[in-house]
Coordinates of C-alpha atoms in Angstrom, one line a residue:
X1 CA -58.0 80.4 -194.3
X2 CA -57.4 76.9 -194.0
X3 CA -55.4 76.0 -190.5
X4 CA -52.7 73.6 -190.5
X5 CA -52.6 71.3 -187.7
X6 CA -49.4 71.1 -185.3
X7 CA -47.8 67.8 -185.8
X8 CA -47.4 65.8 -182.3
X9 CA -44.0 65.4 -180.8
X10 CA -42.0 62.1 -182.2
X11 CA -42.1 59.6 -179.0
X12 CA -38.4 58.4 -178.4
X13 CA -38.4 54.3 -178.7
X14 CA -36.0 52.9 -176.0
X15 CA -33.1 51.5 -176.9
X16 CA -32.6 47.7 -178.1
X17 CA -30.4 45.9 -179.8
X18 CA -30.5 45.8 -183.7
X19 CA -30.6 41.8 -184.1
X20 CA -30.3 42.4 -187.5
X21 CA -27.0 43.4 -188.1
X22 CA -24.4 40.2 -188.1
X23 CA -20.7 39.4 -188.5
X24 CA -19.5 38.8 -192.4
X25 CA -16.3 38.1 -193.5
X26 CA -14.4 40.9 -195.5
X27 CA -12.4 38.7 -197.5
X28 CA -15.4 36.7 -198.7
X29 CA -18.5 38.8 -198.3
X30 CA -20.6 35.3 -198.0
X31 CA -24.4 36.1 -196.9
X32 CA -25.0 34.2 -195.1
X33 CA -21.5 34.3 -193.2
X34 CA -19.5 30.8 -193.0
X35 CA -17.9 31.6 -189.8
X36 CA -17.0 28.9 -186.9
X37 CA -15.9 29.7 -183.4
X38 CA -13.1 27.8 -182.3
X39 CA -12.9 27.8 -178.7
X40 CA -9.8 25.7 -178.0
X41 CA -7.8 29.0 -179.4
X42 CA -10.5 31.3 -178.6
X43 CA -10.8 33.0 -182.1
X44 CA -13.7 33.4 -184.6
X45 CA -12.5 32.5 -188.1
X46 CA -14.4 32.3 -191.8
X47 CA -14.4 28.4 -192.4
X48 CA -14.1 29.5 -196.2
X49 CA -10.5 31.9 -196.7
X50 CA -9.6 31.2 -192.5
X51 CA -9.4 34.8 -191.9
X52 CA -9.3 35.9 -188.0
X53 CA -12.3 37.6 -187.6
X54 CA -12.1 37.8 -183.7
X55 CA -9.6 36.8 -180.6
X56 CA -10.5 35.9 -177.0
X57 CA -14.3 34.2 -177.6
X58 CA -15.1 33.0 -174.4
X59 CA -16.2 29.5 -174.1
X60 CA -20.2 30.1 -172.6
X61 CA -21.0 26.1 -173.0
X62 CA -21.0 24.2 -169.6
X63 CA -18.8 22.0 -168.9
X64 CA -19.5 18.0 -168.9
X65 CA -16.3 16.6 -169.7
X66 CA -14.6 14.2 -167.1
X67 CA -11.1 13.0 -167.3
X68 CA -11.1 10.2 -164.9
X69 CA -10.0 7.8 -167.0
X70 CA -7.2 9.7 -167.6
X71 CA -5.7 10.5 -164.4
X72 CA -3.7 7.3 -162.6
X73 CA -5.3 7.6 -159.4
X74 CA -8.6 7.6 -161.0
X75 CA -9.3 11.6 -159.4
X76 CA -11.7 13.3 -161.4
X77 CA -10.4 16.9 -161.2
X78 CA -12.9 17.9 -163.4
X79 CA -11.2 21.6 -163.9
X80 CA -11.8 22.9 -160.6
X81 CA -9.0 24.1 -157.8
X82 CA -5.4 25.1 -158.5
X83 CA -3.6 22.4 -160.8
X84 CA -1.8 19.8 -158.8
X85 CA 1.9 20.6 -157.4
X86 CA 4.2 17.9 -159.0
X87 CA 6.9 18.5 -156.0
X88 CA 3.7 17.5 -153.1
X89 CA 2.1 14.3 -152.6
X90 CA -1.2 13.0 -152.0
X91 CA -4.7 14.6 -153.6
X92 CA -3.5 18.5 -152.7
X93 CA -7.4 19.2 -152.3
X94 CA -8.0 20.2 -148.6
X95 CA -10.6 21.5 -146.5
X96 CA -9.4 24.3 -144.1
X97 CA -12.0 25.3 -141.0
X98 CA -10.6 28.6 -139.6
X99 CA -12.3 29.6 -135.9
X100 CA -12.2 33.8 -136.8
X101 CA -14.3 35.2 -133.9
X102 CA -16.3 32.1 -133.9
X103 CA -15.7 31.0 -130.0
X104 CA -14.9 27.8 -128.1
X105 CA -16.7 25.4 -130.8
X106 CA -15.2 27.0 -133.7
X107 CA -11.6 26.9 -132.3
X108 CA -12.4 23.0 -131.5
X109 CA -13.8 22.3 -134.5
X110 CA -10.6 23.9 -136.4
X111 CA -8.0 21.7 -133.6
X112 CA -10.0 18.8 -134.5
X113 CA -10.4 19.3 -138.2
X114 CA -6.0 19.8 -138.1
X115 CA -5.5 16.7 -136.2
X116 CA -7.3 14.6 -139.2
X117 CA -5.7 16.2 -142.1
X118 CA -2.1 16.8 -140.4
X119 CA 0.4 15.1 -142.3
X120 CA 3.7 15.3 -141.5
X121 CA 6.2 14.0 -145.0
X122 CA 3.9 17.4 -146.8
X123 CA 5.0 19.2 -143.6
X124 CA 8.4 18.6 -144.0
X125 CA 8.5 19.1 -147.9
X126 CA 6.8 22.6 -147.7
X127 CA 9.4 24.1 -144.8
X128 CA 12.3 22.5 -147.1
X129 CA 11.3 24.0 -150.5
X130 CA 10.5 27.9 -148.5
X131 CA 14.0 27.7 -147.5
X132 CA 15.5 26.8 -150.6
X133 CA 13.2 29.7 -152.2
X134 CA 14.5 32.2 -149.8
X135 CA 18.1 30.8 -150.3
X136 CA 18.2 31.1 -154.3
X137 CA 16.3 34.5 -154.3
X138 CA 18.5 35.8 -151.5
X139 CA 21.3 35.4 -154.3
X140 CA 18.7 36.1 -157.3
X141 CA 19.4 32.8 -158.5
X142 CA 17.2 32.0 -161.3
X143 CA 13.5 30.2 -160.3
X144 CA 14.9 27.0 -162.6
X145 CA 17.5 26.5 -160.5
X146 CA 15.2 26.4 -157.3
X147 CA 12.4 24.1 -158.6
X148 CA 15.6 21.7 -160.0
X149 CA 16.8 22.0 -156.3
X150 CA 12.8 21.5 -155.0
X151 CA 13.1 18.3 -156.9
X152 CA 16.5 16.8 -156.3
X153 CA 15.1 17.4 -152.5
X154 CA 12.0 15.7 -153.2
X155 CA 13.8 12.5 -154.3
X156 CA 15.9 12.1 -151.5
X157 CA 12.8 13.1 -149.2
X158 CA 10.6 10.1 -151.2
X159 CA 13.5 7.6 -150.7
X160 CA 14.3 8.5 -147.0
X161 CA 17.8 8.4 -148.0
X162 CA 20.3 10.8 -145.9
X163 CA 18.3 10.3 -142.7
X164 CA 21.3 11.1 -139.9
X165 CA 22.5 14.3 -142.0
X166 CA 20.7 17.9 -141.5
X167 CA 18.5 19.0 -143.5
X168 CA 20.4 22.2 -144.0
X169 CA 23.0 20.0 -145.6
X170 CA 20.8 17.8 -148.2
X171 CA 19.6 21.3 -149.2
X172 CA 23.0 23.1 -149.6
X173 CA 23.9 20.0 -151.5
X174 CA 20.9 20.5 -153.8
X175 CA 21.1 23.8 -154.3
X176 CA 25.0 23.1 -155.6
X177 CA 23.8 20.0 -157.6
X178 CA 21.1 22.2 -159.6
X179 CA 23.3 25.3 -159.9
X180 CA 25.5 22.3 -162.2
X181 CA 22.8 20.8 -164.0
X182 CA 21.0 24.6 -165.3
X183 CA 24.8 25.9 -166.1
X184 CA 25.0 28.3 -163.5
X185 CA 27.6 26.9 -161.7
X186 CA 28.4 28.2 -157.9
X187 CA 31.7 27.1 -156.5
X188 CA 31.6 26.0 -152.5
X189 CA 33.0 29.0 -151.1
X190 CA 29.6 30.6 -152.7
X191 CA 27.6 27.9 -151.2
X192 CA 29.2 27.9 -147.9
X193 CA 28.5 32.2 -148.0
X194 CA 25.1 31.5 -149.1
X195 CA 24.4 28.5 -146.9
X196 CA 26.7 28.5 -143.6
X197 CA 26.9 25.0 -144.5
X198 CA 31.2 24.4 -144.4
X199 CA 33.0 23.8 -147.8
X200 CA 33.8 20.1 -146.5
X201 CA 30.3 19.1 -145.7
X202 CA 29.1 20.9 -148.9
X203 CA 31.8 18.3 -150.7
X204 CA 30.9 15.1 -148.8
X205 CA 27.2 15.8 -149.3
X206 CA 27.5 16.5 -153.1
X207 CA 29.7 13.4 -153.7
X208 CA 27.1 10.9 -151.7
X209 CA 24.1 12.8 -153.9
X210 CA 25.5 12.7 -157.0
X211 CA 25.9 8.6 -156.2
X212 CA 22.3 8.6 -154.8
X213 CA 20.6 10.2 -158.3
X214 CA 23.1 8.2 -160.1
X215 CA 21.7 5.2 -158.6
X216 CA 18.1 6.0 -158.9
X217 CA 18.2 6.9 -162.4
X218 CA 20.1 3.8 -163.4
X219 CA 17.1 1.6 -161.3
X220 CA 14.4 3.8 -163.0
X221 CA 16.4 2.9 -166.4
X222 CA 16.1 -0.5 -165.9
X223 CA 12.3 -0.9 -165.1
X224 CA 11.5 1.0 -168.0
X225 CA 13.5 -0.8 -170.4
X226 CA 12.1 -4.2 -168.1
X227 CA 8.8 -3.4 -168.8
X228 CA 9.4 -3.1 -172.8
X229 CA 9.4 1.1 -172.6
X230 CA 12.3 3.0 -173.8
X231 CA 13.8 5.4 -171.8
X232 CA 13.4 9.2 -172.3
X233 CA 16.6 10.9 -171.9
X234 CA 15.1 14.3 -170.9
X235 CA 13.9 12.8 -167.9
X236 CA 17.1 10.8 -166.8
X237 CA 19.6 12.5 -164.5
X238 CA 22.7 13.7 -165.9
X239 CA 25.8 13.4 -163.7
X240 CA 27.3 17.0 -163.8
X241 CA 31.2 17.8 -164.0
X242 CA 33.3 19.9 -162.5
X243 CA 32.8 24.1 -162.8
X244 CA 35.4 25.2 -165.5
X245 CA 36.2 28.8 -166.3
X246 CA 34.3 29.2 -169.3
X247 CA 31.5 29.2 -167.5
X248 CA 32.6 31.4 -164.6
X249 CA 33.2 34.0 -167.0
X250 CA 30.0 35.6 -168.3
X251 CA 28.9 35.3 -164.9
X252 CA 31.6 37.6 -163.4
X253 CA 31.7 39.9 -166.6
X254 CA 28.4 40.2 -166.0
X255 CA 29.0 41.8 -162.5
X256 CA 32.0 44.0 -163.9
X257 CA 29.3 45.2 -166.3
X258 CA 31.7 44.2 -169.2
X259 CA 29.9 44.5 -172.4
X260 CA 29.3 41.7 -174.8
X261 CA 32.3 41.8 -176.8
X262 CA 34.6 41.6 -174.0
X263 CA 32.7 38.6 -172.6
X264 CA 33.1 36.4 -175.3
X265 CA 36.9 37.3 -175.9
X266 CA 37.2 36.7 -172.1
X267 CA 35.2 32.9 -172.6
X268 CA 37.5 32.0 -176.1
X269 CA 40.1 32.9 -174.1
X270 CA 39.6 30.3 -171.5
X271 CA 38.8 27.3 -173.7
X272 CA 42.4 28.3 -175.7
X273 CA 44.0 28.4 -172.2
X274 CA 43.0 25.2 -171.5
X275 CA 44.2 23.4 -175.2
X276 CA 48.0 25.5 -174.9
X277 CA 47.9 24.6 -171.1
X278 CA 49.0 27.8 -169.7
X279 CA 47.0 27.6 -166.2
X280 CA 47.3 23.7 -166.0
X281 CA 46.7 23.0 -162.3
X282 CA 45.0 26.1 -161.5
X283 CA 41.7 26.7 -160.2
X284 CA 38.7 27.6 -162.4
X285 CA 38.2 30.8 -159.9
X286 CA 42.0 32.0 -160.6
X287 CA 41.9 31.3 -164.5
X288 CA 38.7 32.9 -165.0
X289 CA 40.2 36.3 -163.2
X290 CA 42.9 36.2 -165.1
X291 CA 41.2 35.7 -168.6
X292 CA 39.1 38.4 -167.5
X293 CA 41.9 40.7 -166.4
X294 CA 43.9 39.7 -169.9
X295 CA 40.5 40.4 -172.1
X296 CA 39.4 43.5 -170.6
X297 CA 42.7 45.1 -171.2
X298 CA 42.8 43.3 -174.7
X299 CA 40.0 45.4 -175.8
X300 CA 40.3 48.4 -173.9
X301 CA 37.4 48.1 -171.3
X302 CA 40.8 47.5 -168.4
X303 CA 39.4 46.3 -165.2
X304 CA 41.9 46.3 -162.4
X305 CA 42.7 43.5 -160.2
X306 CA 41.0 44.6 -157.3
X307 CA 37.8 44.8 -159.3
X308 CA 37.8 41.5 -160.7
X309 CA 39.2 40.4 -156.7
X310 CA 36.1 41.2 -155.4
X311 CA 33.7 39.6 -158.1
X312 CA 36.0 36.1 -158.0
X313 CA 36.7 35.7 -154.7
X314 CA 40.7 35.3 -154.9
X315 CA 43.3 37.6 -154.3
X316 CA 44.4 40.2 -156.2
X317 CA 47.9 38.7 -156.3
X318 CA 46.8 35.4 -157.2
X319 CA 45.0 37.2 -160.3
X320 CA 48.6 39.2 -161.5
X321 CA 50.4 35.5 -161.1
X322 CA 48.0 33.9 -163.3
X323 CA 48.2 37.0 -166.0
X324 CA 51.9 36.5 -166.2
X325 CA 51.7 32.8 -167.6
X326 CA 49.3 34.2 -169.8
X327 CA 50.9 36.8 -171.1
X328 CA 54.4 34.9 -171.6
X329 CA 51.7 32.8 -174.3
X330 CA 49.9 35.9 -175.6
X331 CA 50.8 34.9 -179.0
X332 CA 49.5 31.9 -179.6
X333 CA 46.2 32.9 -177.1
X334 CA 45.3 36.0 -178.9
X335 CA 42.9 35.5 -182.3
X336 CA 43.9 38.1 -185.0
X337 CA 40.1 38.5 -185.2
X338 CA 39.7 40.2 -181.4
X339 CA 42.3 43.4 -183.2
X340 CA 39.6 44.0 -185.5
X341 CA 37.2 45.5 -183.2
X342 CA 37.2 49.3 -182.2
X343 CA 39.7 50.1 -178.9
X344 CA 41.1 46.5 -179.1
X345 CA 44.9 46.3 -179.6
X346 CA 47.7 44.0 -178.2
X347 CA 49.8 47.3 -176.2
X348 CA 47.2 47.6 -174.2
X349 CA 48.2 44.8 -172.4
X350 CA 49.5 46.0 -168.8
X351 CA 53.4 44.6 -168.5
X352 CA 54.9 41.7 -166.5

C-alpha cells in the first residue's frame, strides 16, 4: 500500500503592494492610461475625454520658485510665514526671543532683542484696530465693516492727519464712516451708545473725515491719471450720504423678527413716502417706525408702538404722530399688490 506523503504547510508571503495594478480611465479604457495631474487645482484628470478621476493630489515636488521680481520691495517670500497684513507696515517677519525659565541672560537677551525691533507707528496701529474689533463685535457688526473701519484708520494713521483729536474719536468716526460705505448704516445716537464718544464730536469728526478721504482720493486720482494710468473706481473712496429710512428698515424688521414679506412692504413704503412727501422734514429714525408700524399692521403681523420704540430709539408718541400723516395718504401709499397676500387687508389699519 502505497503511502501518500503529507503536503507541507503553505508559507504566508508578507504583505506588499501590487505595483501592478494602475489607474485607467472609465470613460476611455486607454492602456496605457492618458492621465495628467494637475496640481494648481489639485485633481487628476484623463487628458483624452477630461474626466475627474481624483480631487485633492497633493503637490510632492519641492519648491524652487522665487517671486522677487514680483514683489515691490524686492522681498522674496518665497511661500513661507503667514501672508502679509495689508493694514501693517514694514516686512511683518519678526523674530521673537521669549526668556521662559531661562534666567538672568535670557530675560536680557529678550529686553534687548525688544528694544531693537520696538516700533512704535505698528504699536499704535495694532491697539487701534483691537479696539475697533471689540467695538463692532460688541454690536455683531459684520467683519466688512471693521476691516473698512481698520483701513479708513490706517489712512489717517499713514498721513498723521488728526494729530490733536483722541484716538477714541478718529475711531468712532471710522466706525460711522464704514457703517455708510457697506450699507449698514448706524445713526449717532447708536455710535455715541456704542462708543461714549458724544453725538457732536461724532458729527465734527465725520464731517472733517469725510473732507480728508475726499481729498486723498482726489490726490491719488490725479497721480494716476499724471502718470498715464487710469483710475480704478473700486479702489477710489466714495463719499457716502446721509442714512434714509429705507435702509433703516430691514435692519429693525429684522430685530422685530418681521418676516420677509412685511419687510419689503415696510422698505416700498418708505421710498413712496418720500416721492408723495408725507414725512417731509422728519427724521429717517421716526419715518422708518412709522413705515414699520403702518406695514406690520398692513399685513397682519401688528407690532405695537412700544415694540418698534425700543428697536428705533424714538418715542412711542413720536411713532403714532408720524402714522397719522401716513395714514391721512394711505391711498395713494398702499400698492394694490400688498392686498394680495394672505392676512393682508387695508381694516387692519389701527385708527387715527
Amino acid at each position: 500500500m502505497a503511502v501518500v506523503p503529507d503536503k507541507p504547510d503553505r508559507v504566508e508571503e508578507p504583505w506588499r503592494e501590487n505595483l501592478n495594478l494602475q489607474m485607467i480611465c472609465k470613460e476611455c479604457k486607454e492602456i496605457p492610461p492618458n492621465i495628467a495631474e494637475e496640481f494648481s487645482s489639485g485633481d487628476m484628470v484623463c487628458d483624452t475625454c477630461g474626466l475627474v478621476l481624483g480631487d485633492r493630489i497633493v503637490d510632492t515636488r519641492s519648491e524652487w520658485r522665487t517671486f522677487s521680481n514680483d514683489d515691490q520691495n524686492n522681498d522674496d517670500p518665497s511661500r513661507v510665514g503667514d501672508g502679509a497684513n495689508p493694514l501693517l507696515n514694514g516686512s511683518q517677519l519678526q523674530t521673537t526671543i521669549a526668556f521662559g525659565d531661562g534666567g538672568a541672560k535670557a530675560r536680557e537677551l529678550h529686553r534687548a532683542q525688544n528694544k531693537v525691533t520696538h516700533d512704535k507707528g505698528t504699536k499704535t496701529l495694532l491697539a487701534a484696530y483691537k479696539e475697533i474689533g471689540a467695538l463692532c463685535d460688541a454690536w455683531h457688526i459684520p467683519k466688512n465693516v471693521s476691516d473698512t473701519a481698520k483701513h479708513l484708520f490706517k489712512m489717517v494713521n499713514d498721513a498723521g492727519a488728526f494729530r490733536g483729536k483722541s484716538q477714541d474719536v478718529v475711531i468712532a468716526g471710522c466706525i460711522f464712516i464704514a457703517c455708510r460705505q457697506c450699507h449698514v448704516p448706524r445713526t449717532f445716537r447708536e455710535i455715541f451708545a456704542l462708543t461714549k464718544v458724544s453725538k457732536k464730536e461724532i458729527g465734527r469728526i465725520f464731517k472733517s473725515l469725510e473732507k480728508f478721504f475726499a481729498a486723498q482720493n482726489q490726490a491719488k486720482a490725479d497721480t494716476v491719471l499724471q502718470a498715464g494710468g487710469i483710475v480704478n473706481p473700486n479702489d477710489s473712496y466714495n463719499t457716502t450720504t446721509s442714512t434714509n429710512a429705507h435702509e433703516l428698515c430691514i435692519r429693525y424688521c429684522s430685530q422685530l423678527s418681521l418676516n420677509q414679506k412685511t419687510t419689503m412692504v415696510s422698505q416700498q413704503l418708505a421710498d413712496k413716502m418720500s416721492t408723495v412727501g408725507a414725512l417731509a422734514g422728519r427724521s429717517p429714525l421716526s419715518a422708518a417706525a412709522a413705515c414699520i408700524y403702518f406695514a406690520s399692521h398692513l399685513m397682519g403681523y401688528p407690532r405695537t408702538a412700544k415694540e418698534i420704540s425700543l428697536v428705533a430709539g424714538v418715542s412711542d408718541g413720536t411713532i403714532r404722530t408720524s402714522y397719522k400723516l401716513l395714514e391721512v395718504e394711505k391711498d395713494k401709499l398702499i400698492d394694490p399688490a400688498w392686498l394680495k397676500v394672505e392676512k393682508a387687508d387695508i381694516n387692519n389699519l389701527p385708527k387715527v
